[in-house]
mmCIF file of N, CA and C in Angstrom:
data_model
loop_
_atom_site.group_PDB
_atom_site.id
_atom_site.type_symbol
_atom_site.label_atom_id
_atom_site.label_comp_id
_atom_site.label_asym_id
_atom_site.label_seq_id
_atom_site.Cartn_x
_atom_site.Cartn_y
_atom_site.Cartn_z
ATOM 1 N N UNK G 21 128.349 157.891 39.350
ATOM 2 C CA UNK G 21 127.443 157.310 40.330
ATOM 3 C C UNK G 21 126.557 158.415 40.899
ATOM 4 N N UNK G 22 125.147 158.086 40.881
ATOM 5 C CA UNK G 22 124.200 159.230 41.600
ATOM 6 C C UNK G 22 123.769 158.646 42.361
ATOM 7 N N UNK G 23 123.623 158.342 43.758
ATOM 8 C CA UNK G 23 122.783 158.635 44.614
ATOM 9 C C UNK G 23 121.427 159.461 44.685
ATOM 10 N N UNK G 24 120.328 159.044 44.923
ATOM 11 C CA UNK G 24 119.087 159.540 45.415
ATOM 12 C C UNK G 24 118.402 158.596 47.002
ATOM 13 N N UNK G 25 118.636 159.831 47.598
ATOM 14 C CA UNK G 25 118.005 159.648 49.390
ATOM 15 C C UNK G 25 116.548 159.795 48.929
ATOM 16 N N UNK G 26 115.388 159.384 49.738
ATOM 17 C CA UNK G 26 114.064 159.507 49.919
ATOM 18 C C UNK G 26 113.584 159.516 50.852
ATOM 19 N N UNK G 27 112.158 159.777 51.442
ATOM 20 C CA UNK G 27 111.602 158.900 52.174
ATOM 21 C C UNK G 27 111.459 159.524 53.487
ATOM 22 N N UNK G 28 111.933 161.030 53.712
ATOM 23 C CA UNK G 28 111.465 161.858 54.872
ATOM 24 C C UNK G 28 110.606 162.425 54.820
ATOM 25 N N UNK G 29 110.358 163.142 55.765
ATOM 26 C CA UNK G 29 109.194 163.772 56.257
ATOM 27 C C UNK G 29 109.261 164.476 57.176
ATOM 28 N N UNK G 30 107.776 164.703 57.921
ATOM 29 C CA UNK G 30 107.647 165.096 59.158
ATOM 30 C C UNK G 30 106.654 163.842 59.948
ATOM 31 N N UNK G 31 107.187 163.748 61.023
ATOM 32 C CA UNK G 31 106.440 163.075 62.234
ATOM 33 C C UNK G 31 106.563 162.868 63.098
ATOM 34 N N UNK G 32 105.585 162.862 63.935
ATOM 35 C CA UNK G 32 105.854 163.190 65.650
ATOM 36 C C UNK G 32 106.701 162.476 66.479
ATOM 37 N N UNK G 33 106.973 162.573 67.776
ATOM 38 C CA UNK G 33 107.953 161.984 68.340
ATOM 39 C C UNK G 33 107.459 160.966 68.899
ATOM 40 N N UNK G 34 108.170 159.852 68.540
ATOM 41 C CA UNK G 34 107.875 158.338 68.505
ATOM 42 C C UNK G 34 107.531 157.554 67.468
ATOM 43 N N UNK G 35 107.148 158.271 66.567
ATOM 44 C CA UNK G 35 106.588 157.555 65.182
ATOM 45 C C UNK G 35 108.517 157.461 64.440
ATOM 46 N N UNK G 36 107.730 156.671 63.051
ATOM 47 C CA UNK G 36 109.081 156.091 62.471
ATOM 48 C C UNK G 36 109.324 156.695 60.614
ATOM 49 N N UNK G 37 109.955 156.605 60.564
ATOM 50 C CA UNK G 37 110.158 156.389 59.177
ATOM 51 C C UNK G 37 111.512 155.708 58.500
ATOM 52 N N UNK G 38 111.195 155.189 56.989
ATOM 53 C CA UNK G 38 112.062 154.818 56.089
ATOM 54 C C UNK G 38 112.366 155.422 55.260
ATOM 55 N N UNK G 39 113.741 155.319 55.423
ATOM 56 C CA UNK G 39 114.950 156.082 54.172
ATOM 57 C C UNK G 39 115.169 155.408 53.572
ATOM 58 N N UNK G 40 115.323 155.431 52.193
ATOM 59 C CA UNK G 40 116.031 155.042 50.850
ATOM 60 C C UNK G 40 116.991 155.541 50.223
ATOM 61 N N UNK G 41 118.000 154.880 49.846
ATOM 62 C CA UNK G 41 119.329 155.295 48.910
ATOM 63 C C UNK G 41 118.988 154.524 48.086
ATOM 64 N N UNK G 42 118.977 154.910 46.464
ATOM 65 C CA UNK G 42 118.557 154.193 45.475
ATOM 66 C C UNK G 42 120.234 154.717 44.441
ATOM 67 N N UNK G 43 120.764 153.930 44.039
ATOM 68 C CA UNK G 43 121.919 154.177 42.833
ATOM 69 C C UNK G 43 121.989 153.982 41.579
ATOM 70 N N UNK G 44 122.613 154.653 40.857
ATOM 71 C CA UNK G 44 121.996 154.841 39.762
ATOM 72 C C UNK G 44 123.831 154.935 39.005
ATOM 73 N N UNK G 45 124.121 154.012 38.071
ATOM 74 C CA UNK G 45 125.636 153.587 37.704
ATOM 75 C C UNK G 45 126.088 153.065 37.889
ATOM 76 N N UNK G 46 125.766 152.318 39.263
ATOM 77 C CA UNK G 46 126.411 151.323 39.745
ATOM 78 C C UNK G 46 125.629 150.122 40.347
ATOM 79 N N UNK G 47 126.343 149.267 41.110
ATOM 80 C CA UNK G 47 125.694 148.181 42.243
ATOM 81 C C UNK G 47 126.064 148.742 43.896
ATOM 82 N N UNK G 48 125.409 148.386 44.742
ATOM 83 C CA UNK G 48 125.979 148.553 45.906
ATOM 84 C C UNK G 48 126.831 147.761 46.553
ATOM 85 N N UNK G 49 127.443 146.745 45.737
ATOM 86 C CA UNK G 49 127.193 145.321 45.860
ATOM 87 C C UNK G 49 129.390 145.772 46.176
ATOM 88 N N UNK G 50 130.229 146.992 45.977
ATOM 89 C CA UNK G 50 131.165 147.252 45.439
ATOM 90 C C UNK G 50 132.333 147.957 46.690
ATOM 91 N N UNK G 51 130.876 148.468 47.492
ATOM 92 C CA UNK G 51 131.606 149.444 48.854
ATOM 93 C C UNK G 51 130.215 149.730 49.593
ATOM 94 N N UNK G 52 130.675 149.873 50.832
ATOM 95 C CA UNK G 52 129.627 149.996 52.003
ATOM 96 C C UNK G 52 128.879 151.474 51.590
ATOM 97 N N UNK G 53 127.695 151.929 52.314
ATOM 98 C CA UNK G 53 127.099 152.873 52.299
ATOM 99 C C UNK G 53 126.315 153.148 53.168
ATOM 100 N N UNK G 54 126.990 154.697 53.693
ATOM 101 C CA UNK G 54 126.864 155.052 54.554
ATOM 102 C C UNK G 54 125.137 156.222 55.040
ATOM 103 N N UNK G 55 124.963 156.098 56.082
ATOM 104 C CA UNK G 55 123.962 156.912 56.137
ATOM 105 C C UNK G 55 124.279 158.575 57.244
ATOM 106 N N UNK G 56 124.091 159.912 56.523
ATOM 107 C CA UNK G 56 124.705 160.679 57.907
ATOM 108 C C UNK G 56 124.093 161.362 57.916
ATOM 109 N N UNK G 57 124.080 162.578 58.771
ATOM 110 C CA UNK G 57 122.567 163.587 59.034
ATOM 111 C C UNK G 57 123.468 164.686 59.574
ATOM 112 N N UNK G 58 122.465 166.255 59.256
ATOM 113 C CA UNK G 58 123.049 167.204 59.838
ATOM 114 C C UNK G 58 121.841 168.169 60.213
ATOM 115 N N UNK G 59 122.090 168.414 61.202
ATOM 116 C CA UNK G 59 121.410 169.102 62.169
ATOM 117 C C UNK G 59 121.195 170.867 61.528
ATOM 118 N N UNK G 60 120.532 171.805 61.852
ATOM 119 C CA UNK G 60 120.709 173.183 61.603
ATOM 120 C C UNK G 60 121.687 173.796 62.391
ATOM 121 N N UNK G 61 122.675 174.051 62.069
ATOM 122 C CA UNK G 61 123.766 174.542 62.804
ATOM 123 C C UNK G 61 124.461 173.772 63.656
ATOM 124 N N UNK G 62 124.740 172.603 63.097
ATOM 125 C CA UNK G 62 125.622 171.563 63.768
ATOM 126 C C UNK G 62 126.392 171.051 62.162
ATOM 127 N N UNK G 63 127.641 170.405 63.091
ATOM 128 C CA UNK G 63 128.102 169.691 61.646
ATOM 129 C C UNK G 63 127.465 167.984 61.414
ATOM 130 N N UNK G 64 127.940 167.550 59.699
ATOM 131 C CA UNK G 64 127.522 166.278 59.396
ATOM 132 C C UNK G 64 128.118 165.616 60.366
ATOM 133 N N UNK G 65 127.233 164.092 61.114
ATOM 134 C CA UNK G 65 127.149 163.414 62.238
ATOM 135 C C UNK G 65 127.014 161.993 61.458
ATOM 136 N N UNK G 66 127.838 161.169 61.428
ATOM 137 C CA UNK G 66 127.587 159.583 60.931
ATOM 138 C C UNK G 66 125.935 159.274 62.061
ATOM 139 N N UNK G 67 125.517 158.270 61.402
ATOM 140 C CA UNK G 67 124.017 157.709 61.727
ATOM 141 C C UNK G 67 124.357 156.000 61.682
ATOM 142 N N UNK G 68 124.864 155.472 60.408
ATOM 143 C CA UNK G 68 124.753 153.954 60.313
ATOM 144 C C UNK G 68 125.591 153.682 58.964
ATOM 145 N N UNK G 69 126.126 152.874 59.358
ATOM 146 C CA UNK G 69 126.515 152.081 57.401
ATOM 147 C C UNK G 69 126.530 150.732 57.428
ATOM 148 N N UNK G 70 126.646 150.355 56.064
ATOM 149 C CA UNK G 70 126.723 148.803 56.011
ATOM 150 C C UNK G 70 127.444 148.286 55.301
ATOM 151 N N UNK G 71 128.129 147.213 55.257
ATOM 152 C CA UNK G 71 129.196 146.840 54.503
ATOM 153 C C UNK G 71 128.040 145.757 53.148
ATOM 154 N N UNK G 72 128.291 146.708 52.396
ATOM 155 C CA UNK G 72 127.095 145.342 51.410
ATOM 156 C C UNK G 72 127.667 144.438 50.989
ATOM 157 N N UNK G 73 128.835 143.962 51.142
ATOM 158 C CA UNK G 73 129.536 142.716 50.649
ATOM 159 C C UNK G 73 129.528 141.739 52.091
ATOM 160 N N UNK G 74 129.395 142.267 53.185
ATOM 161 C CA UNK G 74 128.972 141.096 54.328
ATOM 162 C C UNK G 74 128.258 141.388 54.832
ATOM 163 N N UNK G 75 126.966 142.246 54.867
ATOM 164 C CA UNK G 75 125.896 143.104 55.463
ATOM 165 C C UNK G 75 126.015 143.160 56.687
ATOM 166 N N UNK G 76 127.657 143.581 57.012
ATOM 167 C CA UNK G 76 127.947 143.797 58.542
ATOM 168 C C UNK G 76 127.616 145.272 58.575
ATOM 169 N N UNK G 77 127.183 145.410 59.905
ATOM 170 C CA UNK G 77 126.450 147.165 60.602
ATOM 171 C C UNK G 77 127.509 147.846 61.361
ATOM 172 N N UNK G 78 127.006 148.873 61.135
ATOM 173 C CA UNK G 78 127.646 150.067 62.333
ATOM 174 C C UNK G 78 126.703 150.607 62.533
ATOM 175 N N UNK G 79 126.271 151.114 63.702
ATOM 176 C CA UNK G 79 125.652 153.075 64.339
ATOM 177 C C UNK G 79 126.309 153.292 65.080
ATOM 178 N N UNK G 80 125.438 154.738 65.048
ATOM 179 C CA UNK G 80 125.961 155.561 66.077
ATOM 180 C C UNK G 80 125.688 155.480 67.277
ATOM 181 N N UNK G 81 125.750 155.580 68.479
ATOM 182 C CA UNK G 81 125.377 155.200 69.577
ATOM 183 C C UNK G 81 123.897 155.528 69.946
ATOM 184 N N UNK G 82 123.694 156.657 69.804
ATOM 185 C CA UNK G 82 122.284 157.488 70.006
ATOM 186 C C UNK G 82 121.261 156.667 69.119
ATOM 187 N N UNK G 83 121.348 156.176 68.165
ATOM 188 C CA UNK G 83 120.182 155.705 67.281
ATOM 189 C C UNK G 83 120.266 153.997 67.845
ATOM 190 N N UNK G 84 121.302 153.372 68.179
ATOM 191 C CA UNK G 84 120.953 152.059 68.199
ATOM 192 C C UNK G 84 119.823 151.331 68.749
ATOM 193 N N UNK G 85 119.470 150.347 68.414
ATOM 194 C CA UNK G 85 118.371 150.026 68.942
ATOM 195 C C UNK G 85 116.961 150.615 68.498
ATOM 196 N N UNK G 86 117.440 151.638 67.680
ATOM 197 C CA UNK G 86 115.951 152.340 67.387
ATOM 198 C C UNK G 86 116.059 152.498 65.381
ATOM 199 N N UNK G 87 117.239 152.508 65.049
ATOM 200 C CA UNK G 87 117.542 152.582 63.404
ATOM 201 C C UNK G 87 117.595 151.116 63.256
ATOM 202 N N UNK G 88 117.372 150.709 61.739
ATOM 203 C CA UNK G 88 117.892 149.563 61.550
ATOM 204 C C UNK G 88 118.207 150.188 59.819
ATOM 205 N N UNK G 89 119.734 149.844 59.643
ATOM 206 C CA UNK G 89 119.904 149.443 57.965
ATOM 207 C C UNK G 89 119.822 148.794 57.452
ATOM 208 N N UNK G 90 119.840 148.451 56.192
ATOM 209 C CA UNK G 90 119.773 147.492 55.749
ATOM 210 C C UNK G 90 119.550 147.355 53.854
ATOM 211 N N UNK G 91 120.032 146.510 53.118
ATOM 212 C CA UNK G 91 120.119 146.584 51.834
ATOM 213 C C UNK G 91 119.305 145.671 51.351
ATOM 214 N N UNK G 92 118.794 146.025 49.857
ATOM 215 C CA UNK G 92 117.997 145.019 49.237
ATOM 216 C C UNK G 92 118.869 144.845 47.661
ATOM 217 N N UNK G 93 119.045 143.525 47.496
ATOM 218 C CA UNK G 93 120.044 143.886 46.585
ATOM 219 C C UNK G 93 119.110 143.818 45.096
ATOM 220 N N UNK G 94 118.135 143.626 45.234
ATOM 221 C CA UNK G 94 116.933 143.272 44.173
ATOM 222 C C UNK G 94 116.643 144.469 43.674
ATOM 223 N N UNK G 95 116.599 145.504 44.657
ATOM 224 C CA UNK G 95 115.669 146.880 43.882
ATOM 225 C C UNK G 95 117.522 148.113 44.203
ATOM 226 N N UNK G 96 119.011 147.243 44.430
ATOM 227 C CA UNK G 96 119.903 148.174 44.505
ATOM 228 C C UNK G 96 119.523 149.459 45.133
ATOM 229 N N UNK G 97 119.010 149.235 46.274
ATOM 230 C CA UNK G 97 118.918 150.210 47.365
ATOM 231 C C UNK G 97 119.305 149.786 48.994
ATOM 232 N N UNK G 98 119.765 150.625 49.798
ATOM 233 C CA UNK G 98 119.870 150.831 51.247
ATOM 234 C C UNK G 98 118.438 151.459 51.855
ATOM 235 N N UNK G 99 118.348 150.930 52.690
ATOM 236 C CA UNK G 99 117.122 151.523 53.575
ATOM 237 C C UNK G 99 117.509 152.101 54.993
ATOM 238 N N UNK G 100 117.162 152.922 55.458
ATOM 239 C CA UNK G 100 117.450 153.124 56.641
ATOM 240 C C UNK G 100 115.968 153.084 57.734
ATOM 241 N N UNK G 101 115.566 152.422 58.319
ATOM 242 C CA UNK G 101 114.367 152.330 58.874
ATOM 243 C C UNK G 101 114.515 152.782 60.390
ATOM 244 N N UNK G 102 113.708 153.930 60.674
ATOM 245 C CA UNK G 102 114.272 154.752 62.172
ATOM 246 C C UNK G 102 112.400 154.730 63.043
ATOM 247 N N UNK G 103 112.767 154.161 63.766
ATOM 248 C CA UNK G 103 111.786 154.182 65.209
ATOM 249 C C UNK G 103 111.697 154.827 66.316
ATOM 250 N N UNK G 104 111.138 155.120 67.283
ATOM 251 C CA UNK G 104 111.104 155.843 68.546
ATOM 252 C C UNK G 104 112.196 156.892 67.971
ATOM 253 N N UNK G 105 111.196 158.071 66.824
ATOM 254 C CA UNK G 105 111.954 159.074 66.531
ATOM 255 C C UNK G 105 112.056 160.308 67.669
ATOM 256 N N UNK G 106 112.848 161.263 67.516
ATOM 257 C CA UNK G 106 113.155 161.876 69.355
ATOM 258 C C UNK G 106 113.298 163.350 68.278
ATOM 259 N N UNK G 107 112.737 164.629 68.945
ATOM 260 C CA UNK G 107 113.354 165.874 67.890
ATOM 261 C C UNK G 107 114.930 165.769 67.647
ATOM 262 N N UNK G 108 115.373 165.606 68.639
ATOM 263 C CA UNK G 108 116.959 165.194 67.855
ATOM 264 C C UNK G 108 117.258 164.723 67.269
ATOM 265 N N UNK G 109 116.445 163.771 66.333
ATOM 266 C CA UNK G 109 116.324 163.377 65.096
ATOM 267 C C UNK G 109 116.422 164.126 63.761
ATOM 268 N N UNK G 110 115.946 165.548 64.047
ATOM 269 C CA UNK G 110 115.583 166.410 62.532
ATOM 270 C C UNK G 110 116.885 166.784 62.149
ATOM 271 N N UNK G 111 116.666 166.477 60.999
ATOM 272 C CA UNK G 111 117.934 166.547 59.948
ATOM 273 C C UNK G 111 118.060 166.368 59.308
ATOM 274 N N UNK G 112 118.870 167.027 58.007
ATOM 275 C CA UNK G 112 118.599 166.347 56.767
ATOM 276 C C UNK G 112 119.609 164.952 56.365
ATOM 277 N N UNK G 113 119.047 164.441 56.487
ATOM 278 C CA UNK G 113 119.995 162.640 56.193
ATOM 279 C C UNK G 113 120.175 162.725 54.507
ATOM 280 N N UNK G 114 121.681 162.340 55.040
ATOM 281 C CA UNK G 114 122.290 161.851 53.266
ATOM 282 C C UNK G 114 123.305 160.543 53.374
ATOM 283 N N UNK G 115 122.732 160.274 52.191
ATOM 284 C CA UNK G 115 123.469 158.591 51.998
ATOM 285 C C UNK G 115 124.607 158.930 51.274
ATOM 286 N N UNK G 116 125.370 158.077 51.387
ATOM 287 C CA UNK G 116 126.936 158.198 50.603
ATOM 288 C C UNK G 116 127.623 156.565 50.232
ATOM 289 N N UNK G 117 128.234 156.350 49.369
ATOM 290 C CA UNK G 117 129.118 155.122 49.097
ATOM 291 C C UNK G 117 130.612 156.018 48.748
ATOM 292 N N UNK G 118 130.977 154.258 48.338
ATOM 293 C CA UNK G 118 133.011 154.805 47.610
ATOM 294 C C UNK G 118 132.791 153.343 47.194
ATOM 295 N N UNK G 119 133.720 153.670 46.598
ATOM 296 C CA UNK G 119 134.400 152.801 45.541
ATOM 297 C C UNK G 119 135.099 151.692 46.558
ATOM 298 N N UNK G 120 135.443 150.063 46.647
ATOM 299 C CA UNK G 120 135.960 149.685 47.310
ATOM 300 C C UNK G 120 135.426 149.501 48.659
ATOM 301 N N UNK G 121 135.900 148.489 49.414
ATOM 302 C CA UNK G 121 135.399 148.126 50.465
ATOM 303 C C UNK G 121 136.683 149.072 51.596
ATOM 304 N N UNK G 122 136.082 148.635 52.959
ATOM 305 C CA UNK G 122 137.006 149.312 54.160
ATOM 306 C C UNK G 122 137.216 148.615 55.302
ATOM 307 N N UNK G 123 137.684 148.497 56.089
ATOM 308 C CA UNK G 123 137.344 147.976 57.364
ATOM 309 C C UNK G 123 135.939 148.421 58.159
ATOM 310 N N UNK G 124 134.974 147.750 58.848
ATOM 311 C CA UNK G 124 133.757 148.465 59.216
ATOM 312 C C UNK G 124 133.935 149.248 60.166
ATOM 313 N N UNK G 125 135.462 149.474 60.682
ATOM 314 C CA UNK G 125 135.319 150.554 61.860
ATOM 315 C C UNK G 125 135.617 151.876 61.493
ATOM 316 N N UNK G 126 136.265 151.906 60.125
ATOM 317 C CA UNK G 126 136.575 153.015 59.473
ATOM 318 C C UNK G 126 135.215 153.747 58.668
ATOM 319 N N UNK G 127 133.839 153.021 58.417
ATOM 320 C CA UNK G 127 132.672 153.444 58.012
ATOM 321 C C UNK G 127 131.754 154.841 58.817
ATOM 322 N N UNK G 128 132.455 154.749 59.745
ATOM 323 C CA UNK G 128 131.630 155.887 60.592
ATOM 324 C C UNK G 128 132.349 157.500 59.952
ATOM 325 N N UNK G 129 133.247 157.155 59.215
ATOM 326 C CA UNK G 129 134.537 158.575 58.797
ATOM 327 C C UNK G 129 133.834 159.244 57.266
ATOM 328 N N UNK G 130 133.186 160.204 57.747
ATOM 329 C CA UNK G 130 132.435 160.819 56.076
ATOM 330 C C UNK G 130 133.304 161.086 55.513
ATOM 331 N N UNK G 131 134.646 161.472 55.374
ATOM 332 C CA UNK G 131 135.665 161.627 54.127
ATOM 333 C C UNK G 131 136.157 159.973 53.791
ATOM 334 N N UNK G 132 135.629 159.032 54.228
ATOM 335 C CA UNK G 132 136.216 158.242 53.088
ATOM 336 C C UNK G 132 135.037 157.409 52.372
ATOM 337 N N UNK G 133 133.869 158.334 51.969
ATOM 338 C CA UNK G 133 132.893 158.073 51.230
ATOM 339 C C UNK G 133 133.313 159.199 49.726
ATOM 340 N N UNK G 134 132.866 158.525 48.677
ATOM 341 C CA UNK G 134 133.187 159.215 47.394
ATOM 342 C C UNK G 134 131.760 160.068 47.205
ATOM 343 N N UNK G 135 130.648 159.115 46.611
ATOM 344 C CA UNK G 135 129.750 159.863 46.528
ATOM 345 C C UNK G 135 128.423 160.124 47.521
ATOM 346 N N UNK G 136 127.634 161.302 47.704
ATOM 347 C CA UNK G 136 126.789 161.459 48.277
ATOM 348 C C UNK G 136 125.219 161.795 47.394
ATOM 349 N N UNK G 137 124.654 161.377 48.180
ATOM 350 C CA UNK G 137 123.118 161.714 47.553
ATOM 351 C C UNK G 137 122.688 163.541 48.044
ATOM 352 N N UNK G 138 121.649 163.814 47.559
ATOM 353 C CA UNK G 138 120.903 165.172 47.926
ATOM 354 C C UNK G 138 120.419 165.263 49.352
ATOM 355 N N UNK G 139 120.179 164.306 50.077
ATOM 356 C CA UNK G 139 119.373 164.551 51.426
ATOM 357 C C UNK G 139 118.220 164.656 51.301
ATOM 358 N N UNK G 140 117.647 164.091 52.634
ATOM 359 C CA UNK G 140 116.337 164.037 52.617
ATOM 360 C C UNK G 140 115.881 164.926 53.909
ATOM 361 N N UNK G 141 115.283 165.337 54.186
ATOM 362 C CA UNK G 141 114.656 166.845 55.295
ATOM 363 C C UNK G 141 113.809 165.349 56.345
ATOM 364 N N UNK G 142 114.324 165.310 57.508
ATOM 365 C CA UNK G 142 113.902 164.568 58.527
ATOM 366 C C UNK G 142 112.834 165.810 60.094
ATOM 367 N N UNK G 143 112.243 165.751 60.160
ATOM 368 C CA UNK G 143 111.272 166.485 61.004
ATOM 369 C C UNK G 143 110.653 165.728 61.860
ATOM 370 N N UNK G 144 111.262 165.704 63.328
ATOM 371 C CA UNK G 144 110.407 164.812 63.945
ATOM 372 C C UNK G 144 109.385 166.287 65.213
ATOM 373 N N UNK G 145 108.310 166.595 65.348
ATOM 374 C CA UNK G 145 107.895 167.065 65.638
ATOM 375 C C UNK G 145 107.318 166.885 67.667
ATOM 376 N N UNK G 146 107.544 167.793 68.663
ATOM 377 C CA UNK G 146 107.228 167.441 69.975
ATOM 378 C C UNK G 146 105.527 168.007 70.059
#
């Protein structure tokens, strides 16, 4: 299974952007997938996941209301769509799945994701 993240950038604070997890071996259709980000000198921080077998959500507290996830099962990708971006935003975001489904409260836990994508470089600029 490969994972490929997309879809960052740079942009100022308040503007938005969309992330993509696109898979490649599989369906998403199998185990939730997760979205997480890491800061420069901070550790990886869960962001959002989704259970793609009941397109039930999680975030993190800090993004709610301003991220939305979400799957398309047509083009087998996750999106992550982020609004009223804040510099505490910059980071490089990486998507991850596993094999198997979980309980959705256990989705926020990056060791029980199998694979991860490359990351995408997030820059929100003041």
């Amino acid at each position: 299974v490969q994972l490929q993240a997309s879809g960052g950038g740079l942009v100022q604070v308040g503007g938005s952007l969309r992330l993509s997890c696109a898979a490649s071996g599989r369906t998403f259709s199998s185990g939730p997938v997760g979205w997480f980000r890491q800061a420069p000198g901070k550790e990886r921080e869960f962001v959002a996941a989704i259970d793609t077998w009941t397109a039930g959500t999680v975030y993190e507290d800090s993004v709610k209301g301003r991220f939305t996830i979400s799957r398309d099962k047509t083009k087998n990708t996750v999106s992550l769509e982020m609004n009223s971006l804040k510099p505490e935003d910059t980071a490089v975001y990486y998507c991850a799945t596993r094999d198997g489904r979980i309980i959705i409260s256990a989705m926020n836990r990056a060791g029980v994701y199998h694979y991860w994508g490359q990351g995408t470089l997030v820059t929100v600029s003041s």
